[in-house]
Coordinates of C-alpha atoms and ligand atoms in Angstrom, one line a residue:
M587 CA 12.2 36.6 28.3
S588 CA 10.7 33.8 26.1
I589 CA 7.6 31.9 27.2
N590 CA 6.5 28.4 26.4
Y591 CA 2.8 28.5 27.0
G592 CA 1.6 25.4 28.8
L593 CA 5.3 24.6 29.3
R594 CA 5.2 22.9 25.9
G595 CA 8.6 21.4 25.1
V596 CA 10.1 22.5 28.4
V597 CA 12.4 19.9 30.1
A598 CA 11.8 20.5 33.8
L599 CA 13.7 17.6 35.5
E600 CA 15.5 14.2 35.0
S601 CA 13.7 10.9 35.8
D602 CA 14.4 7.2 35.2
I603 CA 10.7 6.2 35.9
S604 CA 9.4 6.2 32.3
R605 CA 10.2 7.4 28.8
I606 CA 8.0 8.5 25.9
D607 CA 9.2 8.8 22.3
G608 CA 6.3 10.8 20.9
A609 CA 7.5 10.7 17.3
K610 CA 7.9 6.9 17.3
G611 CA 5.1 6.0 19.6
I612 CA 7.2 4.4 22.2
L613 CA 6.5 4.2 26.0
E614 CA 8.7 2.4 28.5
Y615 CA 8.4 2.0 32.2
R616 CA 11.9 1.8 33.8
G617 CA 13.2 0.9 30.4
Y618 CA 10.7 -1.9 29.6
N619 CA 8.5 -1.6 26.6
I620 CA 4.8 -1.1 27.4
H621 CA 3.8 -3.8 25.0
D622 CA 5.9 -6.4 26.9
L623 CA 4.5 -5.3 30.2
A624 CA 0.9 -5.2 28.9
Q625 CA 1.2 -8.7 27.4
H626 CA 3.3 -10.5 30.0
S627 CA 3.0 -8.9 33.4
S628 CA 0.4 -8.2 36.0
F629 CA -0.5 -4.9 37.6
E630 CA 1.2 -5.9 40.9
E631 CA 4.4 -6.7 39.0
V632 CA 4.2 -3.3 37.3
V633 CA 3.6 -1.5 40.7
F634 CA 6.7 -3.3 42.0
L635 CA 8.7 -2.3 39.0
L636 CA 7.7 1.4 39.1
L637 CA 8.3 1.7 42.9
S638 CA 11.5 -0.4 43.1
G639 CA 13.1 0.2 39.7
Y640 CA 13.5 -3.5 38.8
L641 CA 11.4 -6.5 37.9
P642 CA 10.6 -8.7 40.9
T643 CA 11.7 -12.3 41.2
K644 CA 8.8 -14.9 41.7
S645 CA 9.2 -14.8 45.5
E646 CA 9.5 -11.0 45.7
L647 CA 6.3 -10.7 43.6
T648 CA 4.4 -13.2 45.8
E649 CA 5.5 -11.4 48.9
F650 CA 4.5 -8.0 47.4
T651 CA 1.2 -9.2 46.2
I652 CA 0.3 -10.5 49.6
E653 CA 1.4 -7.2 51.2
L654 CA -0.8 -5.2 48.8
A655 CA -3.8 -7.5 49.4
E656 CA -3.4 -7.2 53.2
R657 CA -3.5 -3.5 53.2
R658 CA -6.8 -3.1 51.4
E659 CA -9.0 -2.7 54.5
L660 CA -10.0 0.9 55.4
P661 CA -9.8 2.4 58.9
E662 CA -13.2 2.4 60.6
K663 CA -13.2 6.2 60.7
I664 CA -12.9 6.3 56.9
I665 CA -15.8 3.9 56.5
D666 CA -17.9 5.9 59.0
V667 CA -17.3 9.1 56.9
L668 CA -18.1 7.3 53.6
C669 CA -21.3 6.0 55.0
N670 CA -22.4 9.4 56.1
L671 CA -21.6 11.3 52.9
P672 CA -24.3 12.4 50.4
T673 CA -24.9 9.6 47.8
I674 CA -25.2 12.1 45.0
S675 CA -21.6 13.4 45.4
Y676 CA -19.1 13.2 42.6
P677 CA -17.0 10.0 43.2
T678 CA -13.7 11.6 42.3
V679 CA -14.4 14.4 44.8
I680 CA -15.1 11.8 47.4
L681 CA -11.9 9.9 46.6
R682 CA -9.9 13.1 46.9
T683 CA -11.4 13.9 50.2
M684 CA -10.7 10.4 51.5
Y685 CA -7.0 10.6 50.5
S686 CA -6.8 13.8 52.6
Y687 CA -8.5 12.1 55.6
L688 CA -6.2 9.0 55.3
G689 CA -3.4 11.5 55.7
D690 CA -5.0 13.0 58.8
L691 CA -5.3 9.5 60.3
D692 CA -1.6 8.7 59.7
D693 CA 0.5 9.4 62.8
S694 CA 3.6 9.7 60.6
I695 CA 2.0 11.9 57.9
F696 CA 4.9 14.3 57.9
M697 CA 7.8 11.8 58.1
I698 CA 9.6 11.7 54.8
N699 CA 12.1 8.8 54.5
P700 CA 12.2 5.8 52.1
Q701 CA 10.7 3.4 54.6
E702 CA 7.8 5.7 55.5
S703 CA 7.2 6.6 51.9
R704 CA 7.1 3.0 50.9
R705 CA 4.5 2.2 53.7
K706 CA 2.3 5.1 52.6
A707 CA 2.7 4.1 48.9
I708 CA 1.5 0.6 49.5
D709 CA -1.4 1.8 51.7
L710 CA -2.6 4.4 49.2
I711 CA -2.4 2.0 46.2
A712 CA -4.0 -0.9 48.1
K713 CA -6.8 1.2 49.6
T714 CA -7.8 3.2 46.5
P715 CA -10.0 0.4 45.0
T716 CA -11.7 -0.1 48.4
I717 CA -12.6 3.6 48.7
I718 CA -14.1 3.6 45.2
A719 CA -16.0 0.3 45.5
Y720 CA -17.3 1.1 49.0
Y721 CA -18.7 4.5 47.9
Q722 CA -20.3 2.8 45.0
N723 CA -21.9 0.1 47.3
I724 CA -23.2 2.9 49.5
R725 CA -24.6 4.9 46.6
E726 CA -26.4 1.8 45.4
D727 CA -27.7 1.2 48.9
K728 CA -26.1 -2.2 49.0
P729 CA -24.1 -3.8 51.9
L730 CA -20.4 -3.2 51.7
T731 CA -18.5 -6.0 49.9
H732 CA -15.2 -6.3 51.7
P733 CA -11.9 -7.0 50.1
N734 CA -11.0 -10.6 49.3
K735 CA -7.3 -11.3 50.0
N736 CA -7.3 -14.3 47.6
L737 CA -8.0 -12.1 44.6
G738 CA -5.5 -10.0 42.7
H739 CA -5.8 -6.1 42.6
A740 CA -8.1 -6.0 39.5
A741 CA -10.2 -9.0 40.3
N742 CA -10.7 -7.8 43.9
F743 CA -11.9 -4.4 42.8
L744 CA -14.6 -6.0 40.5
W745 CA -15.5 -8.4 43.3
M746 CA -16.0 -5.4 45.7
L747 CA -17.9 -3.4 43.1
N748 CA -20.3 -6.2 42.0
G749 CA -20.3 -8.7 44.9
V750 CA -19.5 -11.5 42.5
E751 CA -16.0 -12.8 41.4
P752 CA -15.2 -11.6 37.9
D753 CA -14.5 -14.0 35.1
K754 CA -11.0 -14.2 33.7
I755 CA -11.7 -12.0 30.6
D756 CA -13.0 -9.1 32.8
E757 CA -10.2 -9.5 35.3
R758 CA -7.5 -9.4 32.6
A759 CA -9.1 -6.4 30.8
L760 CA -9.0 -4.3 34.0
D761 CA -5.6 -5.6 35.0
L762 CA -4.3 -4.5 31.5
D763 CA -6.1 -1.1 31.8
L764 CA -4.4 -0.5 35.1
I765 CA -1.0 -1.4 33.8
L766 CA -1.4 1.0 30.8
H767 CA -2.5 3.9 33.0
A768 CA 0.1 3.4 35.7
E769 CA 2.7 5.9 34.6
H770 CA 3.2 8.5 31.9
T771 CA 6.2 10.9 32.5
L772 CA 5.4 14.5 33.5
N773 CA 1.7 14.6 32.6
A774 CA -0.3 17.4 34.3
S775 CA -1.4 15.4 37.4
T776 CA 2.1 13.9 37.9
F777 CA 3.6 17.3 37.6
A778 CA 1.1 18.6 40.2
A779 CA 2.2 15.7 42.5
R780 CA 5.8 16.6 42.1
I781 CA 5.2 20.3 42.7
A782 CA 3.5 19.5 46.1
A783 CA 6.4 17.1 47.0
S784 CA 9.0 19.7 46.0
T785 CA 7.8 21.8 49.0
L786 CA 8.4 18.7 51.1
S787 CA 4.7 18.5 51.8
D788 CA 3.3 15.0 52.7
M789 CA 2.6 12.2 50.2
Y790 CA -1.1 12.5 50.8
A791 CA -1.0 16.2 49.7
G792 CA 0.8 15.2 46.6
V793 CA -1.9 12.6 45.7
V794 CA -4.7 15.1 46.5
S795 CA -3.1 17.7 44.2
A796 CA -2.7 15.1 41.5
T797 CA -6.3 13.9 41.9
G798 CA -7.6 17.4 41.5
T799 CA -5.5 18.0 38.5
L800 CA -6.4 14.7 36.7
F801 CA -10.1 15.4 37.2
G802 CA -10.2 18.1 34.4
P803 CA -11.7 17.2 31.0
L804 CA -8.5 17.9 29.2
H805 CA -6.7 15.2 31.3
G806 CA -8.4 12.2 33.0
G807 CA -11.8 13.7 33.0
A808 CA -11.9 13.1 29.2
S809 CA -12.8 9.4 29.9
Q810 CA -16.3 10.3 31.2
K811 CA -16.8 12.8 28.4
V812 CA -15.9 10.0 25.9
I813 CA -18.6 7.7 27.1
E814 CA -21.2 10.5 27.1
M815 CA -20.2 11.2 23.5
L816 CA -20.4 7.5 22.5
R817 CA -23.8 7.3 24.0
E818 CA -24.9 10.3 22.0
L819 CA -23.6 8.8 18.8
K820 CA -24.8 5.2 19.4
D821 CA -27.9 5.5 17.3
K822 CA -26.5 7.7 14.5
D823 CA -25.5 6.4 11.1
T824 CA -22.1 7.1 9.4
Q825 CA -23.4 10.2 7.7
E826 CA -24.8 11.6 10.9
I827 CA -21.5 10.9 12.8
E828 CA -19.6 12.6 10.0
E829 CA -21.8 15.7 10.3
W830 CA -21.5 15.6 14.1
V831 CA -17.7 15.6 13.9
E832 CA -17.7 18.3 11.2
N833 CA -19.9 20.6 13.3
K834 CA -17.7 20.1 16.4
L835 CA -14.6 20.9 14.5
Q836 CA -16.2 23.9 12.7
A837 CA -17.3 25.3 16.1
G838 CA -13.7 24.9 17.3
E839 CA -14.7 22.4 19.9
R840 CA -12.5 19.5 21.2
I841 CA -13.5 15.9 20.5
M842 CA -12.9 14.1 23.7
G843 CA -10.4 11.1 23.7
F844 CA -8.4 12.6 20.8
G845 CA -5.1 14.4 20.7
H846 CA -2.1 14.4 22.9
R847 CA 0.6 16.9 23.9
V848 CA 3.5 14.4 23.4
Y849 CA 2.5 11.7 20.9
K850 CA 2.6 12.8 17.3
T851 CA 1.8 9.3 16.1
M852 CA -0.3 6.5 17.6
D853 CA -0.1 6.2 21.4
P854 CA 1.2 2.6 21.9
R855 CA -1.3 2.1 24.8
V856 CA -4.2 2.6 22.4
E857 CA -3.4 -0.6 20.4
E858 CA -3.4 -2.7 23.6
L859 CA -6.6 -1.1 25.0
R860 CA -8.3 -1.6 21.6
N861 CA -7.5 -5.3 21.6
A862 CA -8.9 -5.7 25.1
A863 CA -12.0 -3.7 24.2
K864 CA -12.5 -5.9 21.2
Q865 CA -12.4 -9.1 23.3
L866 CA -14.9 -7.7 25.8
D867 CA -17.2 -6.4 23.1
A868 CA -17.3 -9.9 21.6
V869 CA -18.1 -11.6 24.9
K870 CA -20.7 -9.0 26.0
S871 CA -22.3 -8.6 22.5
N872 CA -21.8 -4.8 22.7
N873 CA -21.0 -2.6 19.8
W874 CA -18.7 0.0 21.4
L875 CA -15.7 -1.0 19.3
A876 CA -17.3 -0.6 15.9
L877 CA -18.6 2.8 16.9
S878 CA -15.3 3.8 18.4
D879 CA -13.3 2.7 15.3
E880 CA -15.7 4.5 13.0
L881 CA -15.3 7.7 15.0
A882 CA -11.5 7.4 15.2
E883 CA -11.4 7.0 11.4
I884 CA -13.5 10.1 10.8
V885 CA -11.6 12.3 13.3
Y886 CA -8.3 11.2 11.8
R887 CA -9.4 11.8 8.3
K888 CA -10.8 15.3 9.1
K889 CA -8.2 16.6 11.6
R890 CA -5.2 14.2 11.5
I891 CA -5.3 13.5 15.2
Y892 CA -5.2 10.1 16.8
S893 CA -7.3 8.7 19.7
N894 CA -5.6 8.8 23.1
V895 CA -5.6 6.5 26.1
D896 CA -9.0 7.6 27.3
F897 CA -10.7 6.6 24.1
Y898 CA -10.7 2.8 24.1
A899 CA -10.4 2.6 27.9
T900 CA -14.0 3.9 27.9
S901 CA -15.3 0.9 26.0
I902 CA -13.6 -1.4 28.5
Y903 CA -15.2 0.4 31.5
A904 CA -18.6 0.4 29.9
N905 CA -18.3 -3.3 29.1
L906 CA -17.3 -4.0 32.7
G907 CA -20.4 -2.3 33.9
I908 CA -18.6 0.5 35.7
P909 CA -20.8 3.6 36.2
D910 CA -19.9 6.5 33.9
D911 CA -19.0 8.8 36.7
Q912 CA -16.5 6.3 38.1
F913 CA -14.4 6.2 34.9
I914 CA -12.1 8.9 36.2
N915 CA -11.5 6.9 39.3
M916 CA -10.5 3.9 37.2
F917 CA -7.8 6.1 35.7
I918 CA -6.7 7.1 39.2
M919 CA -6.6 3.5 40.4
G920 CA -3.8 2.9 37.9
R921 CA -2.1 6.4 37.8
I922 CA -1.7 6.7 41.5
V923 CA 1.3 4.3 41.2
G924 CA 3.1 6.8 38.8
W925 CA 2.2 9.7 41.1
I926 CA 3.8 8.0 44.1
A927 CA 6.9 6.9 42.2
H928 CA 7.4 10.5 41.2
I929 CA 6.7 11.9 44.7
M930 CA 9.3 9.4 46.1
D931 CA 11.8 10.4 43.3
Q932 CA 11.2 14.1 44.1
Y933 CA 11.9 13.6 47.8
Q934 CA 15.2 11.8 46.9
N935 CA 16.5 14.5 44.6
N936 CA 14.5 17.5 45.7
K937 CA 14.6 21.0 44.2
L938 CA 11.7 23.3 44.9
I939 CA 9.7 23.7 41.6
R940 CA 9.1 27.4 41.1
P941 CA 9.1 28.7 37.6
L942 CA 9.1 32.4 36.6
Q943 CA 6.4 34.5 35.0
K944 CA 6.6 37.5 32.7
Y945 CA 4.8 40.4 34.3
V946 CA 2.5 42.2 31.8
G947 CA 0.7 44.6 34.1
E948 CA 1.3 48.3 34.9
E949 CA 4.3 49.3 36.9
N950 CA 5.0 52.1 39.5
R951 CA 1.4 53.1 39.9
V952 CA 0.7 55.9 42.4
F953 CA -1.1 54.6 45.5
T954 CA -4.2 56.6 46.4
H955 CA -5.5 56.4 49.9
I956 CA -9.0 54.7 50.1
D957 CA -10.6 57.9 51.3
D958 CA -9.4 59.7 48.1
R959 CA -10.5 57.1 45.5
Ligands
LIG2484 N1 -10.4 17.7 19.1 C1 -10.3 18.6 18.1 N2 -9.1 19.3 17.8 C2 -8.1 19.0 18.6 C3 -8.1 18.1 19.7 C4 -9.4 17.4 19.9 N3 -9.5 16.5 20.8 N4 -6.9 18.0 20.2 C5 -6.1 18.8 19.6 N5 -6.8 19.4 18.6 C6 -6.3 20.4 17.7 C7 -6.3 21.8 18.2 O1 -7.5 22.4 17.9 C8 -5.2 22.4 17.4 O2 -5.6 22.6 16.1 P1 -5.1 23.9 15.3 O3 -3.6 23.8 15.2 O4 -5.8 23.7 14.0 O5 -5.6 25.1 16.1 C9 -4.1 21.3 17.4 O6 -4.9 20.1 17.4 C10 -3.2 21.3 18.6 O7 -3.9 21.3 19.8 P2 -3.4 21.9 21.1 O8 -4.5 22.3 22.0 O9 -2.3 22.9 20.9 O10 -2.6 20.7 21.7 P3 -2.3 20.5 23.2 O11 -1.0 19.7 23.2 O12 -2.2 21.7 24.0 O13 -3.5 19.7 23.8 C11 -4.9 18.0 24.6 C12 -3.5 18.3 24.1 C13 -5.3 18.9 25.8 C14 -4.9 16.6 25.1 C15 -5.9 18.1 23.4 O14 -5.5 17.2 22.4 C16 -7.3 17.9 23.9 O15 -8.0 18.9 24.3 N6 -7.9 16.7 23.7 C17 -9.2 16.4 24.1 C18 -9.3 16.1 25.6 C19 -8.7 14.7 25.9 O16 -9.0 13.7 25.2 N7 -7.8 14.7 26.9 C20 -7.2 13.5 27.4 C21 -5.7 13.6 27.0 S1 -4.8 12.2 27.3 C22 -4.8 12.2 29.0 O17 -4.6 13.1 29.7 C23 -5.0 10.9 29.6

């Protein structure tokens, strides 16, 4: 019995949602290159593509954008709970809890068919930014800024978060970030979503499983660790950064925002995110990019590993004024689309996911009654 620890290199299923060529640094959603999508589409268009399998016409996109915008409002019961939660809680834990409660409020929670799945999908994608922004409003003791139907998904989130409409550069940077995070084959959180769906559990359960899995620092949780690292390095000179990296590597520690299970060359999303981070840095007069580039060069020189999607996304979030502990939720705002596309795919072609293990404990032990131990 051979074991692939961490399921490294194991092909678990077939999917037509996205494709990675880790050796060449290629990522495609439904066959479309990520660079084309990043440069020429909107998040809404990518959501349509991932859920429906084809690019929308103009009228389909308009209709879909309106539908998403109209489903942003939260049920009163969710708002009541949000308002009564501790303001010191971790925002991703709150989001995970609200996904569960949304499921509880759904009369058709256990109905699994394409129409019901689509309704739940739109609801979950549309309401995620509202949950995140409302909790942030509440933490900051500010009145809730309600969704604005006239704004796109990214712009509306920034509006709800800050109470002012974002400028075009901020809106575009977040839109791009969401496109680039939307889907990424069988990453750990998507796999978790598919495992839950493979038991024919409800879509909310799949999203809760995925949220809990993404939260860890080896996956989406890395984004918060990256900003903590950049803040620590901000006032250090090149020599000091070199020493910091060297010490980490010598101690066998991970440098957050670097390395990837599948990419053995540059992740194509990194280039797009770096360009957006560069534009924002110039406008906001920040220096995140120079520091990030310097760190990336040192880590590559010393360990031959590239930065990953979490690395430059961090500079974008910091420049947009998003609180550090909401960075993981930014990732989820995009990735929820991929989770749901995979959950729907799993329902369509279901086979219970249940791997084997190799037992390494003792066998045939003699049972001793509790009185005789
Ligand atoms: N810092 C230092 N060394 C690293 C890093 C890193 N970030 N990533 C990999 N390595 C090294 C390992 O120490 C190992 O070196 P060795 O062969 O000399 O022992 C080698 O690269 C291979 O590492 P593995 O752990 O086998 O690679 P794996 O595919 O299991 O891990 C992972 C991938 C978890 C992403 C890893 O690169 C990591 O821990 N990165 C830091 C956390 C991070 O940024 N996570 C976000 C990933 S992207 C995402 O989920 C959105």
